[in-house]
PDB file of C-alpha atoms and ligand atoms in Angstrom:
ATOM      1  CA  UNK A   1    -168.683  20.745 -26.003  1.00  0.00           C
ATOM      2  CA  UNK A   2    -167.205  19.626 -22.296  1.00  0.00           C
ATOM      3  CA  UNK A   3    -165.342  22.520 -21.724  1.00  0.00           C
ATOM      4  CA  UNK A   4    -163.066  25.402 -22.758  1.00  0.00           C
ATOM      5  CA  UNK A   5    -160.339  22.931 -23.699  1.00  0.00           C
ATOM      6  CA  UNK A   6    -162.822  22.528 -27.193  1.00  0.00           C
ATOM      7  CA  UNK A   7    -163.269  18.347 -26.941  1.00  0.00           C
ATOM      8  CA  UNK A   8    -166.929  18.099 -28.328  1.00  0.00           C
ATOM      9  CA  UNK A   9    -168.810  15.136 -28.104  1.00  0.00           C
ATOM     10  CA  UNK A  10    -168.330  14.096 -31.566  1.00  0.00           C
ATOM     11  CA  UNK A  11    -164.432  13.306 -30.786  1.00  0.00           C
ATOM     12  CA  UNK A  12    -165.158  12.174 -27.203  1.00  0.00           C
ATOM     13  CA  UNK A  13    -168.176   9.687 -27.942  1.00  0.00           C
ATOM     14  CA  UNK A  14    -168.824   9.731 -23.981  1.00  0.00           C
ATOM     15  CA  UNK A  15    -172.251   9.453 -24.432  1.00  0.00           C
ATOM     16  CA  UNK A  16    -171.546   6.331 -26.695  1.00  0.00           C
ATOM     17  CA  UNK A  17    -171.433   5.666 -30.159  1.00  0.00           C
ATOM     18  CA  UNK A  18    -173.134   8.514 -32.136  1.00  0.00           C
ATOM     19  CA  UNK A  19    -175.261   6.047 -34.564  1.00  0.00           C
ATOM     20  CA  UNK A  20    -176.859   4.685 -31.158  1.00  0.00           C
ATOM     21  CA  UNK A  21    -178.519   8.661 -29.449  1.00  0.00           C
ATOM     22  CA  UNK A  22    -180.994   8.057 -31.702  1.00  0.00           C
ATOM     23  CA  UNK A  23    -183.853   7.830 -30.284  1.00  0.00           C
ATOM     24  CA  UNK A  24    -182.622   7.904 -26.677  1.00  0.00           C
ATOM     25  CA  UNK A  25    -184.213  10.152 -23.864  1.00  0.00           C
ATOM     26  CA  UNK A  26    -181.380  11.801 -22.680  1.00  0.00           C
ATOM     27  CA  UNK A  27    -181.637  14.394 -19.708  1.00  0.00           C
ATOM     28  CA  UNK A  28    -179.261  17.333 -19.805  1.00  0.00           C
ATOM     29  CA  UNK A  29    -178.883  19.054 -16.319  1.00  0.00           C
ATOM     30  CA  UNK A  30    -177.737  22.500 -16.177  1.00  0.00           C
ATOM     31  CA  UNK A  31    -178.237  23.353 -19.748  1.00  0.00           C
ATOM     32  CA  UNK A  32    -178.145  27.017 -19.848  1.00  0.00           C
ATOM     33  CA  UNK A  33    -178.761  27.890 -23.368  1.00  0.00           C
ATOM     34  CA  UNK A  34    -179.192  24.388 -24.076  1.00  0.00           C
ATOM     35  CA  UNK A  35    -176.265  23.771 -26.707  1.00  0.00           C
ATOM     36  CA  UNK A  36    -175.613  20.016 -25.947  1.00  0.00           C
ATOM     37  CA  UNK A  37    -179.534  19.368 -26.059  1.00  0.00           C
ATOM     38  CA  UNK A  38    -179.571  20.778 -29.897  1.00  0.00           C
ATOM     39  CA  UNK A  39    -177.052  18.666 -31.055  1.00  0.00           C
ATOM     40  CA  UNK A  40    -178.105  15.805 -29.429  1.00  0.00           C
ATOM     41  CA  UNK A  41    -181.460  16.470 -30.771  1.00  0.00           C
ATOM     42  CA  UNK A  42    -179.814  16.916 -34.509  1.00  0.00           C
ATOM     43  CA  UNK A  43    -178.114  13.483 -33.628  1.00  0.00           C
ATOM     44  CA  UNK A  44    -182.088  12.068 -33.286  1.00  0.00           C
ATOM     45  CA  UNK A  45    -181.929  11.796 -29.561  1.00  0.00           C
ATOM     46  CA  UNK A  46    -184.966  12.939 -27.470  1.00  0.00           C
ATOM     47  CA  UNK A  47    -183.190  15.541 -25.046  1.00  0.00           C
ATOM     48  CA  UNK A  48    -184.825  17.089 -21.837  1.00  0.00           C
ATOM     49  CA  UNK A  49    -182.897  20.365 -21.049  1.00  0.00           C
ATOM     50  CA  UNK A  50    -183.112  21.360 -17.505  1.00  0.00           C
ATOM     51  CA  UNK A  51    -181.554  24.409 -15.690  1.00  0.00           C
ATOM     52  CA  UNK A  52    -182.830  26.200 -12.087  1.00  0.00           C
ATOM     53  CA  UNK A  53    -182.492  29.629 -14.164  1.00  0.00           C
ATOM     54  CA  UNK A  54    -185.820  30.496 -15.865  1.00  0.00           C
ATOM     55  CA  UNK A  55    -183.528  33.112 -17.883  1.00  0.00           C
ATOM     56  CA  UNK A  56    -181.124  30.826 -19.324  1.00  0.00           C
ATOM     57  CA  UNK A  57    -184.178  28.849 -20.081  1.00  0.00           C
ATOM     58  CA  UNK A  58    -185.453  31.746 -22.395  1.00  0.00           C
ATOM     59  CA  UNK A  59    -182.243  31.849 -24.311  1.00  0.00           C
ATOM     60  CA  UNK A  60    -182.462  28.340 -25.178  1.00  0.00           C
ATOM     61  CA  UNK A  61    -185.960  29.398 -26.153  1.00  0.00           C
ATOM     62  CA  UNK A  62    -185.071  32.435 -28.170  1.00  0.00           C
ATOM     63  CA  UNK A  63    -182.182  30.424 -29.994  1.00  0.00           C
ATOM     64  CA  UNK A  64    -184.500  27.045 -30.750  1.00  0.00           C
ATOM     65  CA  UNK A  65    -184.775  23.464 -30.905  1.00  0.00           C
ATOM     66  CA  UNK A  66    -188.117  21.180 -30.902  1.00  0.00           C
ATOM     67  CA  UNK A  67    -187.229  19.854 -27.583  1.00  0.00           C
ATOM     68  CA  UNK A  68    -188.885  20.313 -23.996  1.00  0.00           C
ATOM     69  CA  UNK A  69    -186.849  23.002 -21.218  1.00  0.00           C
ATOM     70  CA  UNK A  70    -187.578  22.173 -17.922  1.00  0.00           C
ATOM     71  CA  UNK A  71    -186.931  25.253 -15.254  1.00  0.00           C
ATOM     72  CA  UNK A  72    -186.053  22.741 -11.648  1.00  0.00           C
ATOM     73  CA  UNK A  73    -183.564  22.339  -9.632  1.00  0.00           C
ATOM     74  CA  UNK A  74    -181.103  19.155 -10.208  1.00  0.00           C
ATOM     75  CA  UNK A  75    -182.101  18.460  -6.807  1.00  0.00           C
ATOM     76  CA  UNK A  76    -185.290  17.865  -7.110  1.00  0.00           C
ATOM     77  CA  UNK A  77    -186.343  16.221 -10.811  1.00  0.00           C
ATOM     78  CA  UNK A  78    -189.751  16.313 -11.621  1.00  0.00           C
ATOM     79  CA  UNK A  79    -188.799  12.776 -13.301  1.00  0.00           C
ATOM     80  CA  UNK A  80    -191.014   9.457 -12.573  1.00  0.00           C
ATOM     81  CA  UNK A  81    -188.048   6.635 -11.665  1.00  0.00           C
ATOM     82  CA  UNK A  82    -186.280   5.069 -14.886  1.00  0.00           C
ATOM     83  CA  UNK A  83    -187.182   8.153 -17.193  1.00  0.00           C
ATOM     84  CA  UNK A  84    -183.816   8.052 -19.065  1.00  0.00           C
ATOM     85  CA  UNK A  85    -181.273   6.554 -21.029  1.00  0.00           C
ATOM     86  CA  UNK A  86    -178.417   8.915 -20.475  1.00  0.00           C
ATOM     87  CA  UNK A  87    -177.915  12.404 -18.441  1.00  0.00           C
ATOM     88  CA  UNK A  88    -175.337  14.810 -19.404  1.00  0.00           C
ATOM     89  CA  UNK A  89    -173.980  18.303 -18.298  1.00  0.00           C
ATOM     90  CA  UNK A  90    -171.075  20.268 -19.441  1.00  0.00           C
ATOM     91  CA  UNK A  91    -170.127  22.353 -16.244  1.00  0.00           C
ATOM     92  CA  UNK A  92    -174.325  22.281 -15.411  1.00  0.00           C
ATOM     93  CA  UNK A  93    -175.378  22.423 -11.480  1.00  0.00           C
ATOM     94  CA  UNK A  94    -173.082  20.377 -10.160  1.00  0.00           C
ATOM     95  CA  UNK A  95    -170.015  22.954  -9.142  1.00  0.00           C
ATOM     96  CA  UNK A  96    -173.293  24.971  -7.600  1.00  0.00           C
ATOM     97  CA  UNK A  97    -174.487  22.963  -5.274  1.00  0.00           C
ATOM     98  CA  UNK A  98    -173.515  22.223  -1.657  1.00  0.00           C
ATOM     99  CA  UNK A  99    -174.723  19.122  -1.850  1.00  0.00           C
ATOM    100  CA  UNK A 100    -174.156  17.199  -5.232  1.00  0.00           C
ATOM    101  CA  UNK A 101    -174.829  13.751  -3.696  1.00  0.00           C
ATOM    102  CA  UNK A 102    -178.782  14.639  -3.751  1.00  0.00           C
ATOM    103  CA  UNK A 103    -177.652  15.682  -7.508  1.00  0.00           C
ATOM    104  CA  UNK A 104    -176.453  12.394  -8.415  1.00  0.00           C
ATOM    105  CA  UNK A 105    -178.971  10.515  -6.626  1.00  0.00           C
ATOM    106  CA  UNK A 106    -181.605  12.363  -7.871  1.00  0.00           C
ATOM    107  CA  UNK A 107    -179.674  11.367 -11.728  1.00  0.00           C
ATOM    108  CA  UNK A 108    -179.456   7.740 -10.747  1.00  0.00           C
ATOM    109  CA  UNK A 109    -183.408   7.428  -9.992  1.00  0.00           C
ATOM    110  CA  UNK A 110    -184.476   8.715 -13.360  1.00  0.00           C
ATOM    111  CA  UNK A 111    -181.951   6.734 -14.853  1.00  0.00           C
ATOM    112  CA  UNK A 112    -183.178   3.245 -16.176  1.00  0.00           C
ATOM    113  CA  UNK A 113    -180.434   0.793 -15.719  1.00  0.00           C
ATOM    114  CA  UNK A 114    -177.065   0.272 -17.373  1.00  0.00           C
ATOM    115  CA  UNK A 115    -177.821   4.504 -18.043  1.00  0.00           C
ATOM    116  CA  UNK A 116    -174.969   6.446 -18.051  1.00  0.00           C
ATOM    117  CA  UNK A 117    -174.432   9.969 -16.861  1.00  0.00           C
ATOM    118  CA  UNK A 118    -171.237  12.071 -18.279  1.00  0.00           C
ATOM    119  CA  UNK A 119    -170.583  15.265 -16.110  1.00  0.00           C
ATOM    120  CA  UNK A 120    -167.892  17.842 -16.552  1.00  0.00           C
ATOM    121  CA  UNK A 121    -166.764  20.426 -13.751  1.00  0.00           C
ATOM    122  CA  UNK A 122    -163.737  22.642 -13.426  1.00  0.00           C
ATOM    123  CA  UNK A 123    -160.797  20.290 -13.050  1.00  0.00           C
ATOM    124  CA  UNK A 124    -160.291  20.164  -9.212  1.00  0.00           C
ATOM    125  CA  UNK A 125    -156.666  21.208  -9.291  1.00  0.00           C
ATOM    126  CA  UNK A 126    -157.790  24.877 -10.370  1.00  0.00           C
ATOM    127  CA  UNK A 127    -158.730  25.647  -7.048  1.00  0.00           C
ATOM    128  CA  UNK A 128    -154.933  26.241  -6.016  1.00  0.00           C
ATOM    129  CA  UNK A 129    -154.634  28.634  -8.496  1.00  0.00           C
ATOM    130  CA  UNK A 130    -155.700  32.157  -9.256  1.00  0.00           C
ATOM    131  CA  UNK A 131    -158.023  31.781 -12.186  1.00  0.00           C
ATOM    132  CA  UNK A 132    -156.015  34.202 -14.264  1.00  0.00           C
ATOM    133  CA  UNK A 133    -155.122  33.310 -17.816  1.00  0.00           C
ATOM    134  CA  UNK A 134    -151.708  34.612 -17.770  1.00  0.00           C
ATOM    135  CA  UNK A 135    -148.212  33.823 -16.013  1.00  0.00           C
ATOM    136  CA  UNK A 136    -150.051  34.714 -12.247  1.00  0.00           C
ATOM    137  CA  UNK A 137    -152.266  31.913 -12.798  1.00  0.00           C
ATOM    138  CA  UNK A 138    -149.611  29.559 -12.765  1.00  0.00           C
ATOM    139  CA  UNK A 139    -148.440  30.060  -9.029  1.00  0.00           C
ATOM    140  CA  UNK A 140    -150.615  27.797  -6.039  1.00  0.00           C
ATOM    141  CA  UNK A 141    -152.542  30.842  -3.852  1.00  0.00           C
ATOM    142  CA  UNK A 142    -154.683  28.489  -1.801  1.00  0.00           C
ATOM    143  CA  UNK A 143    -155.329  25.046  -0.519  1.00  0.00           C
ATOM    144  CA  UNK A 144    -156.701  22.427  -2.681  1.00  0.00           C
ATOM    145  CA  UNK A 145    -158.069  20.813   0.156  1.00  0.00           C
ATOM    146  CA  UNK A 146    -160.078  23.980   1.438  1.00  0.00           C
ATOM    147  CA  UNK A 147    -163.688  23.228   0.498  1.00  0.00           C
ATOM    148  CA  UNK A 148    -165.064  26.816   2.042  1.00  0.00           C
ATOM    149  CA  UNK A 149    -167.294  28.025  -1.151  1.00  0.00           C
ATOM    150  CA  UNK A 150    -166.233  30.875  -3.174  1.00  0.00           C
ATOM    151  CA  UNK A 151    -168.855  33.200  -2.640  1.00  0.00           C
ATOM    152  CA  UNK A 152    -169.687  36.825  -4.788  1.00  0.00           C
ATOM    153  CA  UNK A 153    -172.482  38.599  -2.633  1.00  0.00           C
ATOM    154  CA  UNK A 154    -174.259  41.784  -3.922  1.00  0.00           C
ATOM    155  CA  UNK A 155    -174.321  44.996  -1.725  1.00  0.00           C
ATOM    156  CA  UNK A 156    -177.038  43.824   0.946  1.00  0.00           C
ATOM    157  CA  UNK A 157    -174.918  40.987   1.267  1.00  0.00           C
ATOM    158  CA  UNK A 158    -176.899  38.464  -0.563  1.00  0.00           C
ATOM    159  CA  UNK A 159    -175.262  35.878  -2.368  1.00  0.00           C
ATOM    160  CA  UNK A 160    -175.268  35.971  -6.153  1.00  0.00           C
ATOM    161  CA  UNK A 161    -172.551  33.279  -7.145  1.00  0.00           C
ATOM    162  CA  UNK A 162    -171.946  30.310  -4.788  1.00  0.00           C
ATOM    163  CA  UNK A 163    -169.239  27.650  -6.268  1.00  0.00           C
ATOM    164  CA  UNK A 164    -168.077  24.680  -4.543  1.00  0.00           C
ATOM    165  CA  UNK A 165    -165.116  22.804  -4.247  1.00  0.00           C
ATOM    166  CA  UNK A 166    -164.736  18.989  -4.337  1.00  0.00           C
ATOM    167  CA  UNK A 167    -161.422  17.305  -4.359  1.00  0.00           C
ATOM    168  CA  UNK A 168    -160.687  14.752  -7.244  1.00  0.00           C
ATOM    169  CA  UNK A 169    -161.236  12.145  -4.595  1.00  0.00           C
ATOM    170  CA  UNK A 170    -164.609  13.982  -3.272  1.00  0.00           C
ATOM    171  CA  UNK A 171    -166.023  13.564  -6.475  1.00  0.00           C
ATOM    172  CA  UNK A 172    -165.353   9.864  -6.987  1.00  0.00           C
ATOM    173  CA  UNK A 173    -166.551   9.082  -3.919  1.00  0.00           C
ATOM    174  CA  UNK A 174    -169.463  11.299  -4.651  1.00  0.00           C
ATOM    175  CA  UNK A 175    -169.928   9.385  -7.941  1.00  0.00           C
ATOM    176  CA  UNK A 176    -169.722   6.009  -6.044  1.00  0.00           C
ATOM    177  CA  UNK A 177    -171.702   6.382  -3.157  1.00  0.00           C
ATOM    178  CA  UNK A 178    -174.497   7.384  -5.295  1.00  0.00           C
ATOM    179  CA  UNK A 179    -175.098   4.424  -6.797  1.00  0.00           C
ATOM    180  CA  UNK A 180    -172.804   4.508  -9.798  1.00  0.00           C
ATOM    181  CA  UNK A 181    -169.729   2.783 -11.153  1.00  0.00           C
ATOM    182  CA  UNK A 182    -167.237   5.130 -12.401  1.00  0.00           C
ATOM    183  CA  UNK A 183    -165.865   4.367 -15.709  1.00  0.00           C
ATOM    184  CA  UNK A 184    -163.528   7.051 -16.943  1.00  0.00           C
ATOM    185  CA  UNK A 185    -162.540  10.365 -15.711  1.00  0.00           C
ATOM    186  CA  UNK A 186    -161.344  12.358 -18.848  1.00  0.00           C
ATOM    187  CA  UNK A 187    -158.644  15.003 -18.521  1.00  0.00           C
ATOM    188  CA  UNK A 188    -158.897  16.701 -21.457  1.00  0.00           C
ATOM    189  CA  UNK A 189    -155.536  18.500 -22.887  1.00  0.00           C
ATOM    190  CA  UNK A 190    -155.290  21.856 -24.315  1.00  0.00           C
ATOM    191  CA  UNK A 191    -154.943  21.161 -28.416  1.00  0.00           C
ATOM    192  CA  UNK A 192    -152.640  23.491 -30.334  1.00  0.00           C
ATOM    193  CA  UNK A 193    -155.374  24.591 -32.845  1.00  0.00           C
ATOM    194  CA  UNK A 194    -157.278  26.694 -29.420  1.00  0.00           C
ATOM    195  CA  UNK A 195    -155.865  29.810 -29.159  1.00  0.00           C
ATOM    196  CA  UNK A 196    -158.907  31.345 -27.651  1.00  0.00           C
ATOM    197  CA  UNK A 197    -158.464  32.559 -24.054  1.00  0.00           C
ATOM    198  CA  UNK A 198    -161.560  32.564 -22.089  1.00  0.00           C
ATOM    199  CA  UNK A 199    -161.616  33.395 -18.054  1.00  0.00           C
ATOM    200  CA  UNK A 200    -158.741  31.753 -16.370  1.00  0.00           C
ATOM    201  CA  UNK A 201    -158.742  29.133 -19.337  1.00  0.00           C
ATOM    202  CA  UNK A 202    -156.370  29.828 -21.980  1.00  0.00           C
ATOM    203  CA  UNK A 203    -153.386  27.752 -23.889  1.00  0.00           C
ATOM    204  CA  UNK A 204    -150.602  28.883 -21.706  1.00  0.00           C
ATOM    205  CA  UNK A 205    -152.308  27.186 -18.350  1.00  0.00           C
ATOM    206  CA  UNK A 206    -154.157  24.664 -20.469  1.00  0.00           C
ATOM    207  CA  UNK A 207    -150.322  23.378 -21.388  1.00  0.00           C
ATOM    208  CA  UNK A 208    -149.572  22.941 -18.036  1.00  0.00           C
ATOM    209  CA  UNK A 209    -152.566  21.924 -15.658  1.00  0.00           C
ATOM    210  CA  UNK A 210    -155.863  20.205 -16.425  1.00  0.00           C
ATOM    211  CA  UNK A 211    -158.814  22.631 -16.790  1.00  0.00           C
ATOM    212  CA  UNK A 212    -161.536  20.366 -17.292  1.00  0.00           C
ATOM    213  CA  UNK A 213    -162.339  17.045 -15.343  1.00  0.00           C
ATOM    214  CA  UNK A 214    -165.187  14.972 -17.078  1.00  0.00           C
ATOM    215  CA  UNK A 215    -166.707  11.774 -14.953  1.00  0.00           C
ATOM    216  CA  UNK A 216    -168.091   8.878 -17.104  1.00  0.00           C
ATOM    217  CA  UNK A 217    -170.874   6.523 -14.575  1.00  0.00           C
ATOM    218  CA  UNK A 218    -173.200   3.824 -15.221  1.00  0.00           C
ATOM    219  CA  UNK A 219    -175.573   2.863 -13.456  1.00  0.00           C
ATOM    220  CA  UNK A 220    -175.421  -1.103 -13.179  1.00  0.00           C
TER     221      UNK A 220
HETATM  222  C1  SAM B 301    -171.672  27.271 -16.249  1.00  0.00           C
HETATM  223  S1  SAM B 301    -173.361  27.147 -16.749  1.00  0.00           S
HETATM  224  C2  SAM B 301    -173.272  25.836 -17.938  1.00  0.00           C
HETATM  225  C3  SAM B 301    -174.345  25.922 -18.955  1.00  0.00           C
HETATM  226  C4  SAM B 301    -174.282  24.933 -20.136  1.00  0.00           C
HETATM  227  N1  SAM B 301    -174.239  23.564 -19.688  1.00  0.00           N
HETATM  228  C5  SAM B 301    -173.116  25.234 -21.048  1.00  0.00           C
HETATM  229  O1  SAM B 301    -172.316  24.332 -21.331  1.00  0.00           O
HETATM  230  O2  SAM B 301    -172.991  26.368 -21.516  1.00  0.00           O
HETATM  231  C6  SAM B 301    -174.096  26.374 -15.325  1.00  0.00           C
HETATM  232  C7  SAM B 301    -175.604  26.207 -15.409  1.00  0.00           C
HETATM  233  O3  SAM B 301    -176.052  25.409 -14.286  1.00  0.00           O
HETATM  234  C8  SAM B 301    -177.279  25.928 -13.828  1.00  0.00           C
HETATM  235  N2  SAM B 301    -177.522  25.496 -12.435  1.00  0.00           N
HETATM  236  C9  SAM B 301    -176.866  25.893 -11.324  1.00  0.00           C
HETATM  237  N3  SAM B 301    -177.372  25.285 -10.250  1.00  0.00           N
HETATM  238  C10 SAM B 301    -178.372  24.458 -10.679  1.00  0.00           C
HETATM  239  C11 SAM B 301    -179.266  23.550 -10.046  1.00  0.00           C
HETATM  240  N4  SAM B 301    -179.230  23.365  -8.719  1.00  0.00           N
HETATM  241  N5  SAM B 301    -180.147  22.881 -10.799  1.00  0.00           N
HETATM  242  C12 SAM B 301    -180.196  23.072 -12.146  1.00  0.00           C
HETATM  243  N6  SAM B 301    -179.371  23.913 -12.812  1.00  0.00           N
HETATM  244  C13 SAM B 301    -178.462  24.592 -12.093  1.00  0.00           C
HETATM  245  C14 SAM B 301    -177.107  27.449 -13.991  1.00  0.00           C
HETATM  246  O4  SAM B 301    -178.346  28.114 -13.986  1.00  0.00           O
HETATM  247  C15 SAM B 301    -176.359  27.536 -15.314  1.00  0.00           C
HETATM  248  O5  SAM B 301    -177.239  27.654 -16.417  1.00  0.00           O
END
């Protein structure tokens, strides 16, 4: 799944055709619980699922799947050069980091060539907007173009939640000057069947302004 909006992988075929996973080592960054490494794994791929959180890593655990989990940072992959055929992440370490260039050049190194790497992130627009689900979330509150972090600290002050903002253009360049040609940049739209309201995702804003932005790169 790329997002709330409910476009799975098996409608999308980002990743390419479905008959040609198998058999593919395919490195998932930011996995969390791991979802899109199962499937891909049920598809006959050879997933790696990666995530910084060691307890995220033990839900994937708990829940299954005869595939390695790898607790690093997407920064930093413990990856020899040209380890993979594709990376993916749905919403995975990219929005968290201050620096996502190291991300994607870090992806591009353990990529072996003509790889491909599909990313989604909160569609850059939302930023404007409260992230309510209802009417309020429909009025601009802030500047798109403001890239200070939102920040949630705990009562010492420490931060506990850090996301970033990138501008649409940010992230192509970001994409680009990594090292990869960008192929398609998905805006998913909200389909009538999802009536599920999740966050500041729900059908009402999904009608009306992209919640998802998914980047499609190869590395040539
Ligand atoms: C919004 S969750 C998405 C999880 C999963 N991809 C999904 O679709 O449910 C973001 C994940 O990115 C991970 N993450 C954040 N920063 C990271 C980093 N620098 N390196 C690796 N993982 C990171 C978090 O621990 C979290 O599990």
């Amino acid at each position: 799944m790329w997002g709330p909006e409910g476009l799975d992988e098996v409608e999308a075929e980002l990743l390419g055709p479905p008959e040609e996973l198998k058999g593919r080592d395919v490195l998932e960054l930011g996995a969390g619980a791991a979802q899109c490494s199962r499937w891909l794994a049920a598809q006959g791929a050879r997933p790696v699922a990666l995530d910084i959180s060691h307890r995220q890593l033990q839900h994937a655990l708990r829940i299954g799947g005869a595939f390695p989990l790898v607790c690093a940072d997407a920064g930093a992959l413990p990856f020899a050069d040209a380890s993979f055929d594709l990376a993916c992440s749905a919403y995975g370490a990219l929005p968290f980091v201050a620096d996502p260039r190291l991300v994607l050049r870090e992806v591009r190194r353990v990529l072996r060539p003509g790889g491909r790497l599909v990313f989604s992130v909160t569609h850059p627009i939302r930023w404007a907007f409260p992230d309510e689900p209802g009417p309020e979330g429909l009025s601009v509150s802030g500047s798109y173009f403001d890239r200070t972090p939102y920040v949630e600290q705990d009562e010492t002050g420490h931060a506990v939640y850090v996301e970033h903002h990138r501008t649409l253009g940010d992230r192509v360049r970001d994409v680009v000057a990594s090292g990869f040609r960008l192929v398609d940049l998905v805006e998913p739209e909200w389909p009538a069947w999802n009536t599920a309201e999740w966050g500041g995702w729900s059908p009402l804003r999904g009608s009306l302004i992209p919640g998802t932005a998914i980047f499609v790169c190869v590395r040539d």
